[in-house]
XYZ file of C-alpha atoms in Angstrom:
705
model
C 90.613 85.619 102.002
C 90.586 81.869 102.350
C 92.271 78.651 101.697
C 92.884 77.004 98.340
C 89.949 77.197 96.021
C 89.008 76.462 92.466
C 89.772 79.898 91.013
C 93.438 79.596 91.880
C 93.498 82.192 94.623
C 95.091 79.769 97.050
C 98.660 78.635 96.640
C 100.155 75.210 96.791
C 101.973 75.323 100.096
C 104.851 73.317 98.782
C 105.446 75.719 95.920
C 104.870 79.015 97.723
C 108.053 80.978 97.222
C 108.998 84.559 96.550
C 110.646 84.700 93.141
C 113.517 86.996 92.218
C 111.201 88.774 89.763
C 108.668 89.431 92.515
C 111.375 90.851 94.779
C 112.648 93.024 91.927
C 109.125 94.412 91.383
C 108.805 95.070 95.119
C 112.144 96.861 95.168
C 110.783 99.192 92.486
C 108.237 100.457 95.016
C 110.990 100.984 97.573
C 112.803 102.979 94.897
C 109.597 104.932 94.190
C 109.535 105.994 97.844
C 113.271 106.382 98.392
C 114.407 106.970 94.821
C 116.374 104.875 92.321
C 120.083 105.549 92.809
C 122.819 105.451 90.224
C 125.395 102.734 90.831
C 128.815 103.898 89.699
C 131.979 101.869 89.578
C 135.652 102.791 89.547
C 136.996 106.168 90.639
C 133.605 107.894 90.193
C 131.898 105.388 92.496
C 134.626 105.844 95.116
C 134.392 109.645 94.885
C 130.603 109.684 95.325
C 130.826 107.199 98.210
C 133.445 109.395 99.906
C 131.101 112.368 99.528
C 128.283 110.434 101.229
C 130.638 109.293 104.008
C 131.799 112.895 104.481
C 128.160 113.982 104.883
C 127.550 111.374 107.612
C 130.794 112.227 109.432
C 129.971 115.951 109.291
C 126.575 115.396 110.894
C 128.050 113.136 113.584
C 130.556 115.926 114.252
C 127.736 118.504 114.366
C 125.872 116.359 116.890
C 128.776 116.557 119.341
C 130.227 119.984 118.596
C 128.195 123.157 118.114
C 127.718 124.332 114.516
C 125.743 127.597 113.972
C 122.220 126.951 112.701
C 122.542 128.723 109.338
C 125.831 126.944 108.599
C 124.532 123.513 109.614
C 121.328 123.803 107.613
C 123.091 125.323 104.596
C 125.812 122.657 104.509
C 123.171 119.945 104.920
C 121.190 121.253 101.947
C 124.402 121.634 99.943
C 125.477 118.045 100.625
C 121.972 116.761 99.865
C 121.664 118.641 96.568
C 125.123 117.639 95.303
C 124.628 113.968 96.144
C 121.082 113.985 94.754
C 122.219 115.333 91.382
C 125.066 112.811 91.248
C 123.093 109.791 92.443
C 119.589 110.338 91.057
C 119.367 110.322 87.247
C 117.344 113.010 85.516
C 115.359 110.188 83.847
C 115.431 106.389 83.990
C 117.137 106.070 80.642
C 120.187 107.884 82.042
C 120.513 105.581 85.046
C 124.079 104.589 86.041
C 125.512 107.226 83.697
C 126.715 110.603 84.965
C 125.709 113.373 82.551
C 127.231 116.824 82.109
C 124.034 118.514 83.318
C 124.185 116.487 86.558
C 127.644 117.920 87.208
C 126.487 121.448 86.320
C 123.544 121.180 88.761
C 125.846 119.899 91.517
C 128.312 122.759 90.933
C 125.496 125.342 90.966
C 124.299 123.902 94.296
C 127.787 124.422 95.758
C 127.890 127.992 94.413
C 124.446 128.926 95.777
C 125.136 127.523 99.252
C 128.681 128.906 99.201
C 127.313 132.402 98.508
C 125.046 132.157 101.539
C 127.813 130.877 103.829
C 130.323 133.448 102.564
C 128.293 136.411 103.858
C 127.580 134.967 107.292
C 125.344 137.121 109.502
C 125.278 139.935 106.932
C 123.328 137.651 104.625
C 120.307 137.465 106.923
C 120.529 141.164 107.813
C 119.752 142.187 104.227
C 116.832 139.781 103.796
C 114.382 142.698 103.512
C 116.437 144.253 100.706
C 118.287 141.483 98.816
C 120.816 142.394 96.136
C 120.407 141.349 92.521
C 122.848 138.450 93.017
C 120.958 137.389 96.137
C 117.790 137.194 94.061
C 119.490 135.282 91.235
C 120.972 132.736 93.623
C 117.721 132.504 95.581
C 115.664 131.702 92.498
C 118.369 129.264 91.414
C 118.230 127.464 94.789
C 114.450 127.094 94.604
C 114.735 125.633 91.091
C 117.506 123.246 92.182
C 115.402 122.068 95.130
C 112.398 121.483 92.887
C 114.511 119.427 90.479
C 116.127 117.446 93.315
C 112.678 116.697 94.733
C 111.405 115.650 91.310
C 114.320 113.282 90.823
C 114.062 111.698 94.269
C 110.310 111.740 94.978
C 108.440 112.377 91.737
C 106.784 115.399 90.144
C 103.786 115.858 92.467
C 105.584 117.580 95.366
C 107.364 120.119 93.102
C 104.029 120.863 91.416
C 102.438 121.564 94.821
C 105.341 123.872 95.727
C 104.911 125.791 92.466
C 101.205 126.274 93.260
C 102.095 127.806 96.632
C 104.674 130.136 95.039
C 102.113 131.215 92.445
C 99.640 131.832 95.271
C 102.198 134.071 97.003
C 102.737 136.158 93.869
C 99.134 136.290 92.592
C 97.472 137.378 95.854
C 95.807 140.621 94.608
C 94.173 138.802 91.687
C 92.550 136.016 93.736
C 88.912 136.028 94.896
C 88.033 136.380 98.597
C 88.794 134.888 101.055
C 92.093 133.953 99.374
C 93.078 137.529 98.520
C 96.290 139.015 99.969
C 98.688 141.826 99.071
C 100.968 139.679 96.876
C 104.758 139.399 97.041
C 107.396 139.923 94.368
C 110.561 137.897 93.716
C 112.655 140.107 95.975
C 110.393 139.592 98.992
C 110.024 135.855 98.358
C 113.784 135.330 98.020
C 114.354 137.274 101.229
C 111.860 135.065 103.075
C 112.718 131.707 101.545
C 116.493 131.912 100.971
C 117.904 134.470 103.403
C 116.124 133.695 106.686
C 115.356 130.680 108.863
C 111.656 131.007 108.000
C 111.700 129.328 104.593
C 113.940 126.700 102.995
C 116.248 126.666 106.019
C 113.364 126.616 108.494
C 111.984 123.996 110.852
C 111.809 121.126 108.360
C 115.460 121.335 107.277
C 116.503 122.000 110.874
C 114.943 118.717 111.971
C 116.332 116.902 108.922
C 119.869 118.171 109.560
C 119.888 117.590 113.307
C 117.730 114.526 113.938
C 116.437 112.655 110.901
C 119.864 112.099 109.350
C 121.281 110.903 112.679
C 118.465 108.385 113.045
C 119.080 107.286 109.449
C 122.750 106.701 110.260
C 121.680 104.828 113.398
C 119.336 102.632 111.339
C 122.119 101.944 108.826
C 124.467 100.871 111.624
C 121.775 98.478 112.881
C 121.194 97.158 109.356
C 124.842 96.387 108.652
C 125.372 94.830 112.080
C 122.628 92.382 110.992
C 120.124 93.501 113.624
C 117.307 93.191 111.055
C 118.054 89.524 110.429
C 118.054 88.877 114.172
C 114.714 90.648 114.671
C 113.083 88.531 111.930
C 114.564 85.280 113.284
C 113.555 86.242 116.825
C 109.966 86.948 115.729
C 109.564 83.567 114.039
C 111.180 81.731 116.951
C 108.964 83.518 119.487
C 105.698 83.045 117.594
C 105.970 79.449 116.362
C 103.693 76.556 117.224
C 100.181 77.838 116.484
C 97.935 78.206 113.410
C 98.291 81.985 113.708
C 102.078 81.810 114.088
C 102.943 83.137 110.626
C 100.633 86.140 111.028
C 101.873 86.796 114.547
C 105.487 86.653 113.382
C 104.722 89.251 110.689
C 103.252 91.610 113.286
C 106.091 91.229 115.799
C 108.731 91.304 113.085
C 107.319 94.502 111.583
C 107.448 96.188 114.982
C 111.042 95.160 115.672
C 112.222 95.929 112.127
C 110.236 99.130 111.728
C 111.090 100.636 115.115
C 114.667 101.522 114.153
C 114.052 102.124 110.429
C 110.858 104.208 110.293
C 110.313 103.102 106.669
C 107.019 101.397 105.862
C 107.835 100.202 102.343
C 111.309 98.894 103.220
C 109.906 97.004 106.220
C 107.142 95.504 104.058
C 109.614 94.262 101.442
C 112.217 92.984 103.915
C 109.656 91.071 105.940
C 107.561 89.960 102.974
C 110.469 88.252 101.240
C 110.840 85.957 104.273
C 107.295 85.708 105.620
C 105.081 85.408 102.532
C 105.818 81.714 101.808
C 104.835 80.887 105.392
C 101.666 82.986 105.196
C 100.719 81.170 101.992
C 101.297 77.783 103.601
C 99.104 78.835 106.541
C 96.199 79.481 104.185
C 96.406 83.195 103.376
C 95.539 84.045 99.801
C 97.675 86.558 97.932
C 95.747 89.757 98.601
C 95.141 89.091 102.295
C 98.798 88.164 102.851
C 99.855 91.351 101.087
C 97.403 93.400 103.144
C 98.804 91.992 106.391
C 102.403 92.648 105.280
C 101.529 96.250 104.308
C 99.709 96.822 107.603
C 102.756 95.541 109.456
C 104.996 97.808 107.395
C 102.780 100.786 108.157
C 103.423 100.148 111.842
C 107.073 101.084 111.188
C 106.043 104.730 110.845
C 104.062 104.566 114.088
C 106.478 102.594 116.261
C 108.995 104.038 118.738
C 111.853 104.753 119.009
C 112.147 106.216 115.480
C 108.565 106.466 114.145
C 108.533 108.317 110.816
C 110.461 111.426 109.853
C 107.362 113.515 110.593
C 107.571 112.594 114.286
C 110.769 114.636 114.668
C 108.935 117.584 113.155
C 106.196 117.263 115.786
C 108.787 117.818 118.513
C 110.175 120.869 116.723
C 106.802 122.432 115.873
C 105.587 122.017 119.452
C 108.980 122.855 121.021
C 108.888 119.699 123.137
C 111.320 116.864 123.765
C 111.370 114.022 121.251
C 111.036 111.763 124.285
C 107.587 113.291 124.802
C 106.682 112.337 121.217
C 107.750 108.746 121.936
C 105.627 108.861 125.087
C 102.572 110.082 123.149
C 103.016 107.325 120.561
C 103.192 104.503 123.125
C 99.513 103.658 123.717
C 98.378 104.319 120.096
C 101.165 101.993 118.889
C 100.078 99.278 121.321
C 96.466 99.703 120.190
C 97.516 99.540 116.524
C 99.308 96.226 116.971
C 96.570 94.961 119.289
C 94.071 95.457 116.449
C 96.264 93.608 113.935
C 96.954 90.776 116.387
C 93.213 90.380 116.939
C 92.589 90.143 113.214
C 95.373 87.586 112.813
C 93.801 85.416 115.521
C 90.384 85.800 113.853
C 91.960 84.822 110.511
C 93.271 81.588 112.035
C 89.868 80.589 113.395
C 87.776 81.865 110.515
C 89.714 79.900 107.907
C 90.718 76.941 110.081
C 94.389 77.596 109.434
C 96.905 74.960 110.358
C 100.347 74.894 111.939
C 103.216 75.690 109.603
C 106.700 74.433 110.414
C 109.179 77.298 110.170
C 111.993 75.001 109.094
C 115.427 74.662 110.628
C 115.810 77.710 112.845
C 117.714 78.431 116.027
C 115.659 78.280 119.202
C 114.502 81.449 120.905
C 116.964 80.889 123.744
C 119.907 80.310 121.394
C 119.084 83.407 119.334
C 118.712 85.581 122.404
C 121.924 84.290 123.951
C 123.957 84.933 120.790
C 122.382 88.096 119.393
C 120.239 89.535 122.181
C 122.629 92.486 122.448
C 120.744 94.004 119.499
C 117.899 94.781 121.921
C 120.368 96.927 123.895
C 121.131 98.799 120.676
C 117.412 99.355 120.136
C 116.858 100.644 123.672
C 119.993 102.804 123.788
C 118.353 105.955 122.389
C 115.529 105.980 124.926
C 117.930 105.209 127.786
C 120.198 108.120 126.880
C 117.216 110.503 126.603
C 115.959 109.350 130.006
C 119.441 110.101 131.347
C 118.928 113.708 130.235
C 120.849 113.805 126.970
C 119.410 115.807 124.075
C 117.941 113.790 121.192
C 120.983 114.615 119.034
C 123.446 113.448 121.660
C 121.301 110.412 122.444
C 121.442 109.233 118.838
C 125.151 110.053 118.606
C 125.968 107.860 121.597
C 123.486 105.186 120.446
C 125.378 104.937 117.124
C 128.605 104.370 119.065
C 126.832 101.745 121.216
C 125.667 99.873 118.089
C 129.222 100.040 116.699
C 130.773 98.715 119.923
C 128.197 95.957 120.495
C 128.551 94.699 116.917
C 131.940 93.220 117.856
C 130.365 90.787 120.348
C 129.872 88.306 117.495
C 132.267 87.877 114.591
C 129.487 87.738 111.979
C 127.923 91.031 113.158
C 131.115 93.091 113.491
C 130.984 96.332 111.517
C 134.722 95.963 110.903
C 135.865 92.405 110.232
C 138.089 90.793 112.843
C 140.641 90.072 110.098
C 141.070 93.805 109.508
C 141.761 94.436 113.176
C 144.274 91.584 113.331
C 145.962 92.809 110.113
C 145.239 89.595 108.202
C 143.586 91.834 105.598
C 145.137 95.126 104.424
C 143.659 97.853 106.646
C 142.495 100.292 103.955
C 140.941 97.635 101.727
C 139.336 95.890 104.693
C 137.913 99.151 106.029
C 136.506 100.019 102.584
C 134.786 96.626 102.345
C 133.482 96.810 105.918
C 129.968 97.316 107.203
C 131.153 100.542 108.832
C 131.890 102.159 105.462
C 128.607 100.907 104.029
C 126.659 102.178 107.062
C 128.192 105.663 106.832
C 127.487 105.794 103.102
C 123.923 104.470 103.425
C 123.216 106.850 106.303
C 123.588 109.784 103.902
C 122.190 108.329 100.690
C 119.112 107.164 102.628
C 118.255 110.715 103.669
C 118.500 112.459 100.286
C 114.839 112.165 99.277
C 113.735 113.306 102.753
C 116.122 116.288 102.634
C 114.764 117.369 99.250
C 111.187 116.960 100.486
C 111.901 118.974 103.650
C 113.544 121.756 101.633
C 110.501 121.877 99.331
C 108.200 121.861 102.343
C 110.224 124.788 103.692
C 109.153 126.801 100.653
C 105.522 125.975 101.423
C 105.878 126.873 105.114
C 107.570 130.147 104.174
C 104.715 131.071 101.834
C 102.086 130.132 104.427
C 103.832 132.267 107.063
C 104.264 135.217 104.707
C 100.690 135.247 103.373
C 98.816 134.180 106.517
C 97.300 131.270 104.587
C 97.170 129.069 107.680
C 94.764 131.422 109.472
C 92.700 131.931 106.309
C 92.389 128.206 105.717
C 91.427 127.540 109.345
C 88.757 130.228 109.180
C 87.274 128.600 106.073
C 87.243 125.141 107.691
C 85.616 126.529 110.837
C 82.988 128.363 108.785
C 82.000 125.172 106.973
C 82.010 123.245 110.267
C 79.810 125.892 111.899
C 77.209 125.675 109.129
C 77.232 121.891 109.207
C 77.010 121.820 113.008
C 73.872 123.959 113.001
C 72.264 121.613 110.493
C 73.197 118.568 112.605
C 71.793 120.143 115.770
C 68.513 120.797 113.976
C 68.507 117.175 112.800
C 69.054 115.921 116.358
C 66.210 118.191 117.431
C 63.832 116.153 115.267
C 64.631 113.172 117.517
C 63.873 115.122 120.680
C 67.465 116.076 121.581
C 67.713 119.505 123.206
C 69.412 122.092 120.955
C 72.022 123.404 123.416
C 75.193 125.449 122.936
C 77.218 122.476 124.234
C 75.749 120.187 121.552
C 76.480 122.812 118.882
C 80.120 123.070 120.035
C 80.415 119.281 120.102
C 79.087 118.929 116.551
C 81.355 121.739 115.319
C 84.415 120.002 116.790
C 83.350 116.660 115.277
C 82.925 118.160 111.808
C 86.200 120.089 112.079
C 88.001 116.852 112.976
C 86.329 115.057 110.044
C 87.233 117.870 107.624
C 90.814 117.910 108.928
C 91.174 114.135 108.550
C 89.804 114.389 105.009
C 92.158 117.254 104.110
C 95.199 115.413 105.496
C 94.191 112.252 103.668
C 93.719 114.105 100.353
C 97.055 115.918 100.702
C 98.654 112.572 101.581
C 97.422 111.090 98.307
C 99.720 113.488 96.456
C 102.817 113.930 98.609
C 104.929 111.814 101.023
C 104.026 111.439 104.690
C 106.606 114.000 105.859
C 105.436 116.684 103.432
C 101.784 115.890 104.146
C 102.325 116.417 107.869
C 104.252 119.683 107.366
C 101.650 121.168 105.026
C 98.697 120.216 107.209
C 100.421 121.204 110.444
C 100.560 124.797 109.212
C 97.208 125.018 107.402
C 94.889 122.584 109.258
C 96.083 122.251 112.863
C 95.156 125.868 113.804
C 91.445 125.101 113.248
C 91.466 122.279 115.802
C 93.561 124.288 118.259
C 91.188 127.257 117.964
C 88.343 124.984 119.128
C 90.243 124.101 122.299
C 92.032 120.921 121.226
C 95.484 120.762 122.885
C 98.202 121.507 120.349
C 99.958 118.170 120.905
C 96.693 116.261 120.324
C 95.983 118.229 117.116
C 99.453 117.504 115.740
C 99.313 113.795 116.633
C 95.887 113.589 114.960
C 97.345 115.067 111.766
C 100.401 112.799 111.993
C 98.300 109.622 112.149
C 96.145 110.600 109.195
C 99.222 111.632 107.204
C 100.567 108.127 107.829
C 97.329 106.645 106.457
C 98.371 107.894 103.016
C 100.974 105.101 103.028
C 98.131 102.631 102.374
C 95.959 104.913 100.204
C 95.972 104.878 96.377
C 97.511 106.240 94.231
C 100.519 106.529 96.579
C 99.853 103.263 98.432
C 103.442 102.118 98.055
C 103.421 99.590 100.922
C 100.412 97.577 99.631
C 101.677 97.833 96.049
C 105.091 96.520 97.117
C 103.415 93.717 99.085
C 101.280 92.837 96.041
C 104.444 92.638 93.933
C 105.830 90.051 96.365
C 102.657 87.980 96.701
C 101.523 88.267 93.083
C 98.202 89.729 94.213
C 96.120 92.545 92.795
C 97.511 95.904 94.050
C 94.098 97.468 94.688
C 92.603 94.392 96.365
C 95.739 94.224 98.511
C 95.240 97.886 99.428
C 91.649 97.189 100.519
C 92.893 94.291 102.649
C 95.500 96.548 104.273
C 92.738 99.049 105.047
C 90.782 96.279 106.732
C 93.723 95.472 108.999
C 94.541 99.093 109.836
C 91.138 100.802 109.946
C 90.189 100.014 113.577
C 93.312 101.722 114.899
C 92.854 104.755 112.664
C 89.559 105.663 114.271
C 91.329 105.987 117.628
C 92.874 109.440 116.861
C 89.368 110.934 117.002
C 89.498 110.143 120.704
C 92.506 112.516 121.008
C 90.577 115.529 119.824
C 86.878 115.044 120.601
C 87.141 114.883 124.374
C 89.737 116.114 126.907
C 89.834 112.647 128.494
C 90.985 111.248 125.153
C 94.389 112.879 125.596
C 94.972 110.133 128.150
C 95.736 107.913 125.141
C 98.672 110.258 124.513
C 99.670 109.982 128.189
C 98.800 113.689 128.616
C 101.447 114.786 126.112
C 104.573 114.990 128.274
C 106.452 113.403 131.143
C 106.021 116.622 133.101
C 102.201 116.498 133.099
C 102.211 112.707 133.464
C 103.350 113.084 137.062
C 99.966 114.562 138.008
C 97.860 112.562 135.532
C 94.641 110.769 136.460
C 95.732 107.176 135.850
C 92.216 105.899 136.424
C 91.001 108.045 133.531
C 93.927 106.916 131.324
C 93.181 103.242 132.005
C 89.466 103.778 131.393
C 89.921 105.538 128.027
C 92.545 102.955 126.979
C 90.168 100.114 127.870
C 87.368 101.820 125.933
C 89.642 102.172 122.909
C 90.636 98.493 123.148
C 86.980 97.408 123.292
C 86.145 99.679 120.364
C 89.007 98.207 118.315
C 87.873 94.685 119.203
C 84.319 95.419 118.044
C 85.511 97.047 114.810
C 87.985 94.236 114.103
C 85.293 91.616 114.625
C 82.830 93.501 112.424
C 85.324 94.052 109.612
C 86.542 90.446 109.769
C 83.018 89.023 110.021
C 84.142 86.867 112.943
C 83.854 87.168 116.720
C 83.667 83.774 118.447
C 82.258 82.358 115.244
C 81.294 83.719 111.827
C 79.004 86.729 112.232
C 75.631 87.168 110.621
C 74.958 90.363 108.660
C 73.114 91.818 111.662
C 75.902 90.955 114.102
C 78.500 92.419 111.753
C 76.828 95.820 111.532
C 76.042 95.872 115.253
C 79.757 95.331 115.955
C 80.881 98.049 113.524
C 78.335 100.533 114.929
C 79.352 99.594 118.488
C 83.033 100.165 117.696
C 82.381 103.597 116.176
C 80.126 104.556 119.117
C 82.800 103.603 121.652
C 85.463 105.550 119.769
C 83.292 108.685 119.951
C 84.115 109.865 123.477
C 80.922 110.542 125.360
C 79.205 108.694 128.175
C 76.039 108.101 126.153
C 77.855 106.693 123.109
C 80.089 104.561 125.341
C 76.998 102.988 126.914
C 75.441 102.425 123.478
C 78.692 100.990 122.113
C 79.350 98.611 125.004
C 75.695 97.597 124.948
C 75.921 96.840 121.221
C 79.103 94.820 121.749
C 77.453 92.765 124.502
C 74.373 92.298 122.314
C 76.546 90.858 119.519
C 78.161 88.470 122.007
C 74.732 87.423 123.257
C 73.471 86.823 119.712
C 76.491 84.615 119.045
C 75.836 82.740 122.300
C 72.262 82.062 121.185
C 73.646 80.447 118.023
C 76.039 78.185 119.905
C 76.044 74.513 118.987
C 74.837 72.547 122.025
C 77.211 69.872 123.210
C 75.853 66.325 122.812
C 74.694 64.714 126.032
C 76.949 61.923 127.315
C 75.599 58.482 126.511
């Protein structure tokens, strides 16, 4: 990264703009994550929009009134499949054209779900002995889900699902330790289609009860222009310093990402506004893209929404979603602390200069006119603190956003002219932000619904075959062998070969293997699917070694999120590179630089009991008796470790680092992150040594004449 140079990496500040072509390329990456929708006009467009609105209204109804679980999940999958086949083309060349096979697939989806709903409780009662029609419809549903997932998310996830189904059927023919009894079509259909243990299991439950409501909530915020306010607020709050553009990106990504939970969308929305200012500050293309992608990644980590996987954590652990928000608080602060540090180092390292943000309203004016959007953002947490369930909290928060939007004419979800009858009511309501929010709330969830249904197949197979326990046993066996070798290695340096050291090394290797597995799975499938798969096959290994279940699941969640900036599925950096005109892979490396310090912190969750203090002990109930001194100490250690790693990776502390100082800082950061008293002392000592070495290289001030 640097300022303008001879090879053209820098940009002329006066000409730095985001072209329409660049935005179009960036939108392609949003479509790759969320899918490319058909855009129909006329009666067909109205009919499809009404179907999406009906889906949103049904789920708002289900949030307030009780709908039996099997009905709610079945209707959700039915809505999602029908809309997916109508809105997602089978191939790009058929885009914006409804084909006969799309209609056939949508009708089959209605038939399959209708068959399930028709039989009611009797349907589940015969799961151990399904009829021939049950089996036909069950196989048909699995195929429809695979096709819907392929259309909305690509071919990789369906391929993974097929591998798991093959594993379930080919058990007797597999070598140990993968061997199992094997299951035929009848048994698989009974498990996956006719119970709440497969397709209609935890993943679809969370999608139908929480994720879609948060998507509707985010759409209401979007169409009440909360996103525009958050961006304007960030630039107004952070102006006046060389690092202002970078700071504004970080704050803006937090405010935008909190309610949306989408990394790619946040990157594109913010990048279209912020990149010209980053370029004028002195950021070259790849570094600017890396910062934008890192900010976008924070959307999946930031309360109150986090990513879709966060809702699954609450359901898997049977805890309140408020507890998940609590656990994410300190790691989120540490994540943004690390990026803020790097932004400040950027400004000093490259002698960046102030950049005027142009004609913008002052911070006070913005807050006075549009500050009510902060109330919308806080509404969910307030309602949960008042004792409402997450579903009811989001339901009431949606109504709060709707009501508050009328404070200003330009943010109203229904135009004032409609309410005063200056515009025909029906036409005005159809053109309103309310209609668009209800429609977007459903269409924005379709790819997640398909992914969750596919993941339900995987979870059902894992439960049926016991694969989770088998996989954990294999991981622990490898970790045990590696731990013994490490203990022998330490023995060469005079370290006593104790049982405690062996257990410590085994836990370290298990955590490393788990992080690697989650990362590899995340290269192939979306964050939500990656978390679900690894929660059932990898988390048991950590839990068996004594790691609290909430810490194990948060560890897996954070490394699943890392896939968002990892090739070949690094959609956020690739979208940022499309905006900045940078190289996608160089941009990805830059985003890793900005995010890496914070992604070493999750090891503190699992390697030492005190590390769970970073998760605020996992719940509000246990927080009442928590050791706040220990929480502050481990948080301070994490902050120092992040500072050392950030300085080492940036090559700048108080001044440019030498090669020796750089590696001392990186080693110190890693040592501090590993939670033990000895490594903490070594890490802090290394950090102080780097500071001292920089002090020795200070430029003496000239004596006064």
